[in-house]
Coordinates of C-alpha atoms and ligand atoms in Angstrom, one line a residue:
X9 CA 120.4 106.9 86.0
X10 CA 118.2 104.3 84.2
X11 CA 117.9 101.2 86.5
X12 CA 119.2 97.7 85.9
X13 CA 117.4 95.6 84.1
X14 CA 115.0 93.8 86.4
X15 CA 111.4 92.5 87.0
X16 CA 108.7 93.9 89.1
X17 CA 106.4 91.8 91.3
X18 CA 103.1 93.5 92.1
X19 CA 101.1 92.2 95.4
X20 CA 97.7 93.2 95.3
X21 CA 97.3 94.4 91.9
X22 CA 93.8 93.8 91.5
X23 CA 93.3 96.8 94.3
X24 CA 93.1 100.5 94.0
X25 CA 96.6 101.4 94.9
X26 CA 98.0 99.6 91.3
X27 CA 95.0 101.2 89.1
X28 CA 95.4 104.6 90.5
X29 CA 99.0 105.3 91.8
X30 CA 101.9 102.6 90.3
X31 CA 100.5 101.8 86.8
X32 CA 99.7 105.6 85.9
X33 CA 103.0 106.5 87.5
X34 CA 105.6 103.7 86.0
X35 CA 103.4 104.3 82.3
X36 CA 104.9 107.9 83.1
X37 CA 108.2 106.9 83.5
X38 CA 108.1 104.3 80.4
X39 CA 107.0 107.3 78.3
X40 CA 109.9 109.3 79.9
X41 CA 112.2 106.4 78.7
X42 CA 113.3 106.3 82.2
X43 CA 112.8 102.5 82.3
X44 CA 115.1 99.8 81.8
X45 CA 114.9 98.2 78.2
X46 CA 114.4 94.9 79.7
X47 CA 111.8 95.3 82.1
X48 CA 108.8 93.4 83.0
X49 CA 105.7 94.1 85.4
X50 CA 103.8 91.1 86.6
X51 CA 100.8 91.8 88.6
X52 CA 99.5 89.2 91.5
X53 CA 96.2 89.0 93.4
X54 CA 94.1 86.2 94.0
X55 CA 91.2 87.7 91.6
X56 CA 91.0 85.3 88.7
X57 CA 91.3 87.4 85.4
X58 CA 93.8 86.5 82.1
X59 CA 96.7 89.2 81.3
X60 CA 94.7 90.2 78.5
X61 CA 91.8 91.6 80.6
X62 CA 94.3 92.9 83.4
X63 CA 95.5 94.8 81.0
X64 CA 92.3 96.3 79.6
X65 CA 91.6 96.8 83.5
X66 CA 95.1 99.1 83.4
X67 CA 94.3 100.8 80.4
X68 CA 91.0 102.3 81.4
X69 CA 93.1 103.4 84.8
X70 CA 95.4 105.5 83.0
X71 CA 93.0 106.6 80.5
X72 CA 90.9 107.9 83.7
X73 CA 94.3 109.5 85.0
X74 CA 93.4 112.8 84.5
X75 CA 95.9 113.5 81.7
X76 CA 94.6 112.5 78.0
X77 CA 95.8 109.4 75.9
X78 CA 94.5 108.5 72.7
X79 CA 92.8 105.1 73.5
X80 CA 95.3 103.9 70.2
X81 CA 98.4 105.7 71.8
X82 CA 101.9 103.6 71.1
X83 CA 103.6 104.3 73.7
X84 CA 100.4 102.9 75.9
X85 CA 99.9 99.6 73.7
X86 CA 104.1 99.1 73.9
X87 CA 103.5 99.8 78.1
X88 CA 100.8 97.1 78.2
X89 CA 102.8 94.7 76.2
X90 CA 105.0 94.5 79.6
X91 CA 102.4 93.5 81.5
X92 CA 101.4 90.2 83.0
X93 CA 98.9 88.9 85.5
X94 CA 99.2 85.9 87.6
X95 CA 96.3 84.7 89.6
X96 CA 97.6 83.4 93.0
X97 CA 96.2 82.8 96.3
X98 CA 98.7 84.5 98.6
X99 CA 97.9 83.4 101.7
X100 CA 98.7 79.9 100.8
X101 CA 102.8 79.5 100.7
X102 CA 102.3 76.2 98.4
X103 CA 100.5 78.6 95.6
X104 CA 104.0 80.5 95.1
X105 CA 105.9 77.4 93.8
X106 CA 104.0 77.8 90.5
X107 CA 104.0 81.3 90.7
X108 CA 107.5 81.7 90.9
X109 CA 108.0 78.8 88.0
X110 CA 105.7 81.6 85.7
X111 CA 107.4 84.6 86.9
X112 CA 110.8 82.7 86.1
X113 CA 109.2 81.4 82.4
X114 CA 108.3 85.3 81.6
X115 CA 112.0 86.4 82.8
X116 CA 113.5 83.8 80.9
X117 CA 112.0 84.3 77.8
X118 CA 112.1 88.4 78.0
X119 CA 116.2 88.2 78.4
X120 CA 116.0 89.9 81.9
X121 CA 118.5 89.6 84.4
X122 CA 117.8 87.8 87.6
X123 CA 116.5 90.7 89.7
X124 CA 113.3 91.3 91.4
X125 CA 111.7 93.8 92.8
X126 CA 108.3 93.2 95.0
X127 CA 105.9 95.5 95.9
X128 CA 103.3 95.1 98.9
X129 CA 100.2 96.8 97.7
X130 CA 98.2 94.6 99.7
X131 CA 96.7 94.8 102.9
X132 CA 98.9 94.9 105.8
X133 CA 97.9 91.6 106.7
X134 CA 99.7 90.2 104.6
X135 CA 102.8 92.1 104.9
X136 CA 104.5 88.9 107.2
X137 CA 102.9 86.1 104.4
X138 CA 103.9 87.4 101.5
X139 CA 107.9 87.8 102.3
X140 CA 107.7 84.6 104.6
X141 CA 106.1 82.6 101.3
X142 CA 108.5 84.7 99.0
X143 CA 111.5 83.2 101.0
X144 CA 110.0 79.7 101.5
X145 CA 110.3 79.2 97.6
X146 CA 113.4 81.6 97.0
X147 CA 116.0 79.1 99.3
X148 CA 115.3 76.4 96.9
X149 CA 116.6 78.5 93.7
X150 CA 120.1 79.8 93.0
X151 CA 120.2 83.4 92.6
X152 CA 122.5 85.5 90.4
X153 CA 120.6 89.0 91.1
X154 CA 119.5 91.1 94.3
X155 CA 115.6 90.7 95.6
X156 CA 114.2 93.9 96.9
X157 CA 110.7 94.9 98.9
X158 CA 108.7 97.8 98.8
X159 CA 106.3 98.0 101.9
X160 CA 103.2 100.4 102.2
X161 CA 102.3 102.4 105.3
X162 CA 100.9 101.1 107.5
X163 CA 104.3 99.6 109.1
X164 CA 102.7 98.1 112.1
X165 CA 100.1 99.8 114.0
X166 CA 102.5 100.6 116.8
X167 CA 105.6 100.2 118.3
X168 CA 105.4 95.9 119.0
X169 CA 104.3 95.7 115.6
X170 CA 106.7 97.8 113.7
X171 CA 109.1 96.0 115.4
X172 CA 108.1 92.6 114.8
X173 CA 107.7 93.4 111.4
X174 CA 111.3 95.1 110.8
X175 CA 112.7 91.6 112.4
X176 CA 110.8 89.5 109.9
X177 CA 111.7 91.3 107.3
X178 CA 115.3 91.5 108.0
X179 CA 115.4 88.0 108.5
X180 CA 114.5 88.0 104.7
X181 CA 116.3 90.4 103.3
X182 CA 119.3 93.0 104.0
X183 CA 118.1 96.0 105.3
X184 CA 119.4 97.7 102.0
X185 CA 117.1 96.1 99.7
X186 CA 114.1 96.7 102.7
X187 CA 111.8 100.4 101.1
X188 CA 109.5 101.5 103.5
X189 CA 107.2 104.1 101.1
X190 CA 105.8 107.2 102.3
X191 CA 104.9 108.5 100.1
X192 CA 104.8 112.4 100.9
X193 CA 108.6 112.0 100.9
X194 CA 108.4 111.5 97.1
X195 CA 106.2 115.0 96.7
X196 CA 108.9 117.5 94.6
X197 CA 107.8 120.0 97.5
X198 CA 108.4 117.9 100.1
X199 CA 112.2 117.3 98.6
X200 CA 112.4 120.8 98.4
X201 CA 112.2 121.6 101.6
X202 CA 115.8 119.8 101.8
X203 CA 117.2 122.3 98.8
X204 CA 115.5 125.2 100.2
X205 CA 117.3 125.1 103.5
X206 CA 120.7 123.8 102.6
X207 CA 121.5 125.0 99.5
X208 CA 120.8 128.3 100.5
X209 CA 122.7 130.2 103.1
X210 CA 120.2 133.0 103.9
X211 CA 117.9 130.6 105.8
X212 CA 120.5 128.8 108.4
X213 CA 121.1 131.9 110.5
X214 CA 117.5 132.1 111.7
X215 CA 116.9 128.7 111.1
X216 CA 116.6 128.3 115.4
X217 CA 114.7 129.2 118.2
X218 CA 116.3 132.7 118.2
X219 CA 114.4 133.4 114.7
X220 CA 111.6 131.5 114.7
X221 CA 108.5 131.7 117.2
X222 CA 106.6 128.5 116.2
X223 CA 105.7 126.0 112.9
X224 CA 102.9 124.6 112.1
X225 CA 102.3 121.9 109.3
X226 CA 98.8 121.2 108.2
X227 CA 97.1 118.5 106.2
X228 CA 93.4 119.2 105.7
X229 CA 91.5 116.9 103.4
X230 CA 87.9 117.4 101.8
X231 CA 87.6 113.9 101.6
X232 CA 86.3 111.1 103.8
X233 CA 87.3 107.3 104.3
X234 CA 85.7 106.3 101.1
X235 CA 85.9 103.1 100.4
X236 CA 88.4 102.5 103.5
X237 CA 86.4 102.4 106.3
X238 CA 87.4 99.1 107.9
X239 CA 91.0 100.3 107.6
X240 CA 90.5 104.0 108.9
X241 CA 88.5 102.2 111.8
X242 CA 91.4 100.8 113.4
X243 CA 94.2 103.5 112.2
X244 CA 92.6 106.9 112.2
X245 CA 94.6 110.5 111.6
X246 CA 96.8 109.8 114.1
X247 CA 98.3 106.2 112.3
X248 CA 97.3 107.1 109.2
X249 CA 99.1 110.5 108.7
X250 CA 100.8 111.9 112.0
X251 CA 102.9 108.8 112.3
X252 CA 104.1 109.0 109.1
X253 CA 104.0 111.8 106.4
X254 CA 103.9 114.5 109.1
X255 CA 106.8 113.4 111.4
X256 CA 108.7 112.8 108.4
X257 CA 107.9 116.2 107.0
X258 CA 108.6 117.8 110.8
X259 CA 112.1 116.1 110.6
X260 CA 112.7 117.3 107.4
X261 CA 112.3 121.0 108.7
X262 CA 114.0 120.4 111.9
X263 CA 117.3 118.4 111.0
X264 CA 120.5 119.3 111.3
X265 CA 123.0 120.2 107.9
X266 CA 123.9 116.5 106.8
X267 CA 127.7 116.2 106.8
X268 CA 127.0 114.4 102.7
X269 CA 124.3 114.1 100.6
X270 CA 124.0 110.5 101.1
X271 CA 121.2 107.8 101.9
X272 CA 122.6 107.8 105.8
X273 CA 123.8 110.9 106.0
X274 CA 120.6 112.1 105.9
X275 CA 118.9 108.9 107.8
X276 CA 121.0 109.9 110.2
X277 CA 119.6 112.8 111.2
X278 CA 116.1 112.4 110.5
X279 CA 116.9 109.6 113.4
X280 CA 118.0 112.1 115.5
X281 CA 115.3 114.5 115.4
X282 CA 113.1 112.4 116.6
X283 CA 115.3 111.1 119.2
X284 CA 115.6 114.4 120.1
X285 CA 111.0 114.6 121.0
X286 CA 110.1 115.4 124.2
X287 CA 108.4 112.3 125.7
X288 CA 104.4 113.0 125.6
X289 CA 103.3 113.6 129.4
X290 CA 100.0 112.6 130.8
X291 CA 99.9 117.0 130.7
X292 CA 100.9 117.0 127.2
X293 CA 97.4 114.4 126.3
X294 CA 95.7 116.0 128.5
X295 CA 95.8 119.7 127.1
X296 CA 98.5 119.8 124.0
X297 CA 96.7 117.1 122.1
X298 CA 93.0 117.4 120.2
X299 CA 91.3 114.6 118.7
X300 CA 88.1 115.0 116.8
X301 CA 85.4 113.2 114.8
X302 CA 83.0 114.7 111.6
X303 CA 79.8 114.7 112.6
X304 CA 77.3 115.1 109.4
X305 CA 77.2 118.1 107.5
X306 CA 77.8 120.0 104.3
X307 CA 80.4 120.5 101.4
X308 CA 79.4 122.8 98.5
X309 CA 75.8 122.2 98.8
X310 CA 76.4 118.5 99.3
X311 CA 75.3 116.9 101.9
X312 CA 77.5 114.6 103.7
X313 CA 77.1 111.8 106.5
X314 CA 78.8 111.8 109.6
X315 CA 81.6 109.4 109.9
X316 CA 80.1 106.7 111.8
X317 CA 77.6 106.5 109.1
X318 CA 80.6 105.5 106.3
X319 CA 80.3 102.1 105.2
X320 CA 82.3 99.8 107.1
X321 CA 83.3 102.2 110.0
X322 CA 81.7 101.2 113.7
X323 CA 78.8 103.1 114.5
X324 CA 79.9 103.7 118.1
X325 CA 83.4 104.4 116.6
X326 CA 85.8 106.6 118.6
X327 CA 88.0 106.8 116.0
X328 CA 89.6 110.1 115.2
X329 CA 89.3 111.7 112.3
X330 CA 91.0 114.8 112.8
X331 CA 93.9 115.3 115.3
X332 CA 96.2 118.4 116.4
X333 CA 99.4 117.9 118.5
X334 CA 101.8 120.5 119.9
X335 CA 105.0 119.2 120.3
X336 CA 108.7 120.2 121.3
X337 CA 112.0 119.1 119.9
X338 CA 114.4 118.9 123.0
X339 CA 117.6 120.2 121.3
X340 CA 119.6 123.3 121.0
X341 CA 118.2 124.3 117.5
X342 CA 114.7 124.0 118.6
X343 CA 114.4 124.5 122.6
X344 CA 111.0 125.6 123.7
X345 CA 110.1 126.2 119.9
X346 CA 106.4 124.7 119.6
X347 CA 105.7 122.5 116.4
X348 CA 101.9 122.0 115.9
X349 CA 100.8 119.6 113.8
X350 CA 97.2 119.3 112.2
X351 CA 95.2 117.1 110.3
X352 CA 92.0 115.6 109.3
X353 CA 89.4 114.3 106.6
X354 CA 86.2 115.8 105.6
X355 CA 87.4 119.4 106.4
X356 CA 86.3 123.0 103.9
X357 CA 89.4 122.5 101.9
X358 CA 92.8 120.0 100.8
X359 CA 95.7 121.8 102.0
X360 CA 98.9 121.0 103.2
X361 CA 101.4 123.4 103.8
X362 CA 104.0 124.2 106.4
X363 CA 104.2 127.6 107.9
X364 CA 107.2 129.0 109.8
X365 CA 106.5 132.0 111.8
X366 CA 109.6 134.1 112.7
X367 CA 109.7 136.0 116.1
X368 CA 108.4 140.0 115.6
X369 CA 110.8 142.6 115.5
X370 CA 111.4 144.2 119.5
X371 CA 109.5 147.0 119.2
X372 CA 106.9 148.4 116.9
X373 CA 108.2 151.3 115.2
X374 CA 105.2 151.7 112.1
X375 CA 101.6 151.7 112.6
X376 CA 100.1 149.0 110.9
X377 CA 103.3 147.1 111.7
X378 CA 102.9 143.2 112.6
X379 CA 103.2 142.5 116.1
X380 CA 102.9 139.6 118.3
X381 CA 104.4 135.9 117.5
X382 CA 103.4 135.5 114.1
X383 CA 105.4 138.1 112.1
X384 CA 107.4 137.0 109.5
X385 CA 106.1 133.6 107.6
X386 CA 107.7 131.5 105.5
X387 CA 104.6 129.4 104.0
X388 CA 105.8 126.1 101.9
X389 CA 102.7 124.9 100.3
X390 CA 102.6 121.6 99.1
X391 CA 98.9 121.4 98.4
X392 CA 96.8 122.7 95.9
X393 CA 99.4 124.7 95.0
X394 CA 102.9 124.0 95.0
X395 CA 104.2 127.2 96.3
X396 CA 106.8 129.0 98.8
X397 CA 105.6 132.0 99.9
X398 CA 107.7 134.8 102.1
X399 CA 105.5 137.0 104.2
X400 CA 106.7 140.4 105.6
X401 CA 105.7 144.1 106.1
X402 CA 106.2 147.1 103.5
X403 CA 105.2 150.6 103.4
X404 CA 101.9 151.7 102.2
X405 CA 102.5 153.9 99.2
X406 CA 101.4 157.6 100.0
X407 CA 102.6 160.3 102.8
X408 CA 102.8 158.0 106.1
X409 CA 104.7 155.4 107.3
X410 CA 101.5 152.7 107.5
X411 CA 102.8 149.1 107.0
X412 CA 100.9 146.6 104.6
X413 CA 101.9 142.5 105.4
X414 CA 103.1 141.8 101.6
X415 CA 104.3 138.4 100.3
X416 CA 107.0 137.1 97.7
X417 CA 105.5 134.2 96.3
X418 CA 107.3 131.6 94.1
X419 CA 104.8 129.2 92.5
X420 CA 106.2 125.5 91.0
X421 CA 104.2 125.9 87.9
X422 CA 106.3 128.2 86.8
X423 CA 109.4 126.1 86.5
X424 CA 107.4 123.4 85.2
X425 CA 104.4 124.4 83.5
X426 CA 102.5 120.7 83.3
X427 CA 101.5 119.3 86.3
X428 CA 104.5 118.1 88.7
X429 CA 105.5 114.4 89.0
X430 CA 103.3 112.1 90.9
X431 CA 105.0 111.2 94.6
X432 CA 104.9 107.6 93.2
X433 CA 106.5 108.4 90.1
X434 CA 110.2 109.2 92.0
X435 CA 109.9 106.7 94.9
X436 CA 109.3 103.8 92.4
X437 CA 112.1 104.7 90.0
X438 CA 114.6 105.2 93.3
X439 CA 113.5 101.5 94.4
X440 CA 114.4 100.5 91.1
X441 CA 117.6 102.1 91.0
X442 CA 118.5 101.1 95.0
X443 CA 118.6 104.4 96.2
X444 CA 116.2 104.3 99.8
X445 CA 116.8 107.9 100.3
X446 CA 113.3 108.7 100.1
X447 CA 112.2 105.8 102.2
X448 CA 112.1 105.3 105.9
X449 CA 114.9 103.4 108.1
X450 CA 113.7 101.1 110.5
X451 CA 114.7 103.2 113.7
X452 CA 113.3 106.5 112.5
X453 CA 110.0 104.4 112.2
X454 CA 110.1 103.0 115.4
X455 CA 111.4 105.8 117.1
X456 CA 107.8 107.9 115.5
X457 CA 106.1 104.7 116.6
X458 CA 107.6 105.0 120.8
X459 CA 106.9 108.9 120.7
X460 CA 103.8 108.5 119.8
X461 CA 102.5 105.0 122.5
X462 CA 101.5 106.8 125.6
X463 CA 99.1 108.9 123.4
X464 CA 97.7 105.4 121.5
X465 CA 97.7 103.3 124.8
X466 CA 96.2 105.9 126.2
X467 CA 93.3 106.2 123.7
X468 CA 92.9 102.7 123.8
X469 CA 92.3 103.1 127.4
X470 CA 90.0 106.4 127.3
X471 CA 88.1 105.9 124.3
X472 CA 85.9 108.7 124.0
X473 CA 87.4 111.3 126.6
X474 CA 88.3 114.6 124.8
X475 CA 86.8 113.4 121.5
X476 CA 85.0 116.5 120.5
X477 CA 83.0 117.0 116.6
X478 CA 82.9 118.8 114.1
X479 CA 80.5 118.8 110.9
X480 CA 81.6 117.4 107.9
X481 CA 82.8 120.3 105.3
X482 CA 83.7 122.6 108.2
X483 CA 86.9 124.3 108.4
X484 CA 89.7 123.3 111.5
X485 CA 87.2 122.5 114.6
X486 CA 87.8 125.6 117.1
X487 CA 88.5 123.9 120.3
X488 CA 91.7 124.2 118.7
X489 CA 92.3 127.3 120.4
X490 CA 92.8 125.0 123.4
X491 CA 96.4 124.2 122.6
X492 CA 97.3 126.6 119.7
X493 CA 98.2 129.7 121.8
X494 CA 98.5 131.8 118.9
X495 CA 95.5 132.9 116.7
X496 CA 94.6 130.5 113.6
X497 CA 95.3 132.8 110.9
X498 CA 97.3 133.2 108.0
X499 CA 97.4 137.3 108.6
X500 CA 99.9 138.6 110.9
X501 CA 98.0 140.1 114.0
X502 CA 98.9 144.3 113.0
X503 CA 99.6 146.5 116.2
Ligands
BG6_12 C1 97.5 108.4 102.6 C2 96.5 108.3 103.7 O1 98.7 107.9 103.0 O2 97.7 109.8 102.3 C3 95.2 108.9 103.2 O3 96.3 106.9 104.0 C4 95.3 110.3 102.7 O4 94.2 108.8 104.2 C5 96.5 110.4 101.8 O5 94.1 110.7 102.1 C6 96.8 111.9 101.5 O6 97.8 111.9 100.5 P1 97.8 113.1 99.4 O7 99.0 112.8 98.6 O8 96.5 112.9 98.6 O9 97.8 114.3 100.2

């Protein structure tokens, strides 16, 4: 469905997230014709700069994508035309009278209908300003459309916060028109994992703790804080990812069947997962929990400081850059099942992928065979390559019975040979077409937020006890093995 004709607001559009992620990604969707006809993109940020040279700012972004445009490409000089900048200092409420009377001048005159959609690419300070100023102004004008906010993580940096914020906002407006982006919920492998379990019946019977011994999903990163120290400072893998993109994947694998495939039906039970978490214990942060920090080291020959040495990151930092929890879901699908989650920066390679291992069979019957707790895996990679991958045991060819750990593999690029959609790509066009599916409800944050305080206050209490290091470039730090019971390996252990 091609959204309503409407206008989009960008916050912040002088920073990274608009060169790299929403301009490349809604130019995508304008050359797909999935845009409305009458559509307008008007960019915001205090830096003083005309349309004209916002625009050439843009163009060299998505020149620089990655994919190839001819610098004279149409359908990139028609994608510019509907593009405006307005130079506004945000943080001052009385600056948006005259930015709303421009925004209204550009709607007016492009024939668009009276609806808006704003996007907080900003830093989170701002998230409270912005919508406070946006109403200030919007009481005083009659309305004949809807008004709609997009939010970036962070929401909050705990459980106060979110909160605060989620009452702000829905002061402001309906909870409907309220998108909290993550955005690994707008990954095509991510959504899969919905299609994968339920529109298939083969997985539901041993989708339980009868079947399945343990999952694990992983998010390793090569790269550092970059240019993001002083946000990373206060957030670290634990805000930054766990809170988020992880839990939500988790819930994803761990909900129930939805009774619909609707927005709540499926909110619903993401909601209940984590209801369903088994509160941390001062046991659980004391030995299910590892946080760790890069130290300097080496990536392919390159050598690479140690966190505290990244620009605008505390040298006496404590903050973690790498964290591993083991957690249970308290409910009859999942009892005493472990879920281990891992992640951190500056590691030997990007991967995220989630790995469920089945239970083995009772007895070993083959030599060979696959023993233990890790027998069976069903390995969804989201990262580098979008795959799914079926592990399981076959017969060696010749005159024994030896067993050889096979796998089915099923790669995306063979569906869709060019590279698959950006994430940003399907959560901007959702927002545009009101469908919050893909984006967080206020409880499921705040419920992610309360699991996870005991572990945050009590970080903020210990600061550096536990925090172990590992060198830049190296693979998952090994004090691992203090809370993953089973060994770290792809391969099933063989008997
Ligand atoms: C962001 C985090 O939300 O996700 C970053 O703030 C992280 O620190 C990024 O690098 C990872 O996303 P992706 O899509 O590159 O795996």
């Amino acid at each position: 469905k091609i959204p309503e004709s409407q206008i989009l607001i960008i916050f912040g559009a002088s920073g990274d997230l608009t060169h790299r992620k929403l301009i490349p990604s809604l130019f995508e969707l304008f050359e797909r014709k999935l845009l409305p006809d009458k559509f307008l993109i008007v960019g915001v940020s205090r830096t003083k700069q005309s349309t004209e040279e916002f625009r050439q700012s843009l163009h060299s972004s998505i020149i620089g994508n990655g994919k190839t445009y001819a610098t004279d490409n149409p359908y990139l000089k028609n994608f510019l035309r509907e593009i405006y900048y307005i130079s506004c200092d945000t943080t001052d409420c009385n600056a948006y009278v005259a930015l709303f009377r421009e925004i209204e001048q550009l709607r007016n005159a492009a024939g668009i209908e009276d609806n808006m959609l704003f996007y907080l690419a900003t830093p989170p300070q701002m998230y409270a300003t912005i919508p406070i100023c946006i109403q200030a102004q919007q009481q005083n004008i009659s309305k004949n459309g809807w008004r709609r906010i997009i939010i970036e993580k962070p929401y909050g940096s705990n459980e106060d916060e979110a909160k605060q914020l989620d009452k702000l906002l829905c002061g402001i407006f309906p909870e409907r028109e309220i998108y909290r982006i993550d955005h690994f919920l707008g990954k095509e492998t991510v959504q899969n994992i919905l299609v994968l379990r339920f529109a298939n019946s083969i997985w539901e019977p041993l989708w339980n703790r009868n079947y399945i011994d343990h999952i694990e999903i992983t998010a390793t990163e090569t790269l550092g804080v970059e240019q993001r120290g002083n946000y990373y400072d206060s957030a670290g893998a634990l805000r930054d990812m766990v809170q988020s993109h992880l839990m939500q994947i988790m819930a994803f694998i761990a909900m129930e069947p939805p009774s619909s495939f609707e927005t709540e039906a499926i909110r619903n039970e993401i909601s209940k997962v984590f209801r369903s978490l088994r509160p941390l214990s001062p046991d659980d942060i004391a030995h299910n929990i590892l946080r760790a920090q890069y130290s300097e080291g080496k990536l392919n020959g390159t050598k690479l400081p140690g966190y505290r040495e990244e620009p605008n990151v505390n040298k006496q930092s404590t903050t973690e850059t790498f964290v591993a929890l083991k957690l249970y879901i308290d409910n009859w699908r999942w009892a005493h099942v472990p879920f281990y989650i891992y992640t951190g920066k500056r590691l030997s390679e990007k991967r995220s992928e989630i790995i469920i291992h089945f239970r083995s069979t009772p007895q070993a019957l083959f030599p060979g065979q696959c023993c233990g707790d890790s027998c069976n895996q069903l390995i969804i990679t989201l990262q580098p390559d979008e795959s799914i991958r079926l592990r399981f045991g076959l017969k060696q060819p010749g005159t024994n019975f030896e067993v050889q750990q096979v796998s089915m593999d099923f790669f995306y690029n063979s569906l869709i040979p060019n590279k698959l959609p950006d994430a940003y790509e399907r959560l901007l066009l959702d927002a545009m077409r009101g469908d919050a599916l893909l984006y967080s409800r206020s409880d499921a944050l705040e419920l992610s937020w309360h699991y996870l305080a005991p572990l945050i206050d009590h970080w903020e209490k210990e600061k550096e006890e536990n925090l172990v290091f590992y060198p830049a470039g190296s693979p998952i730090p090994r004090e691992i093995t203090h809370i993953y019971s089973h060994p770290y390996v792809l391969e099933a252990p063989v008997c």
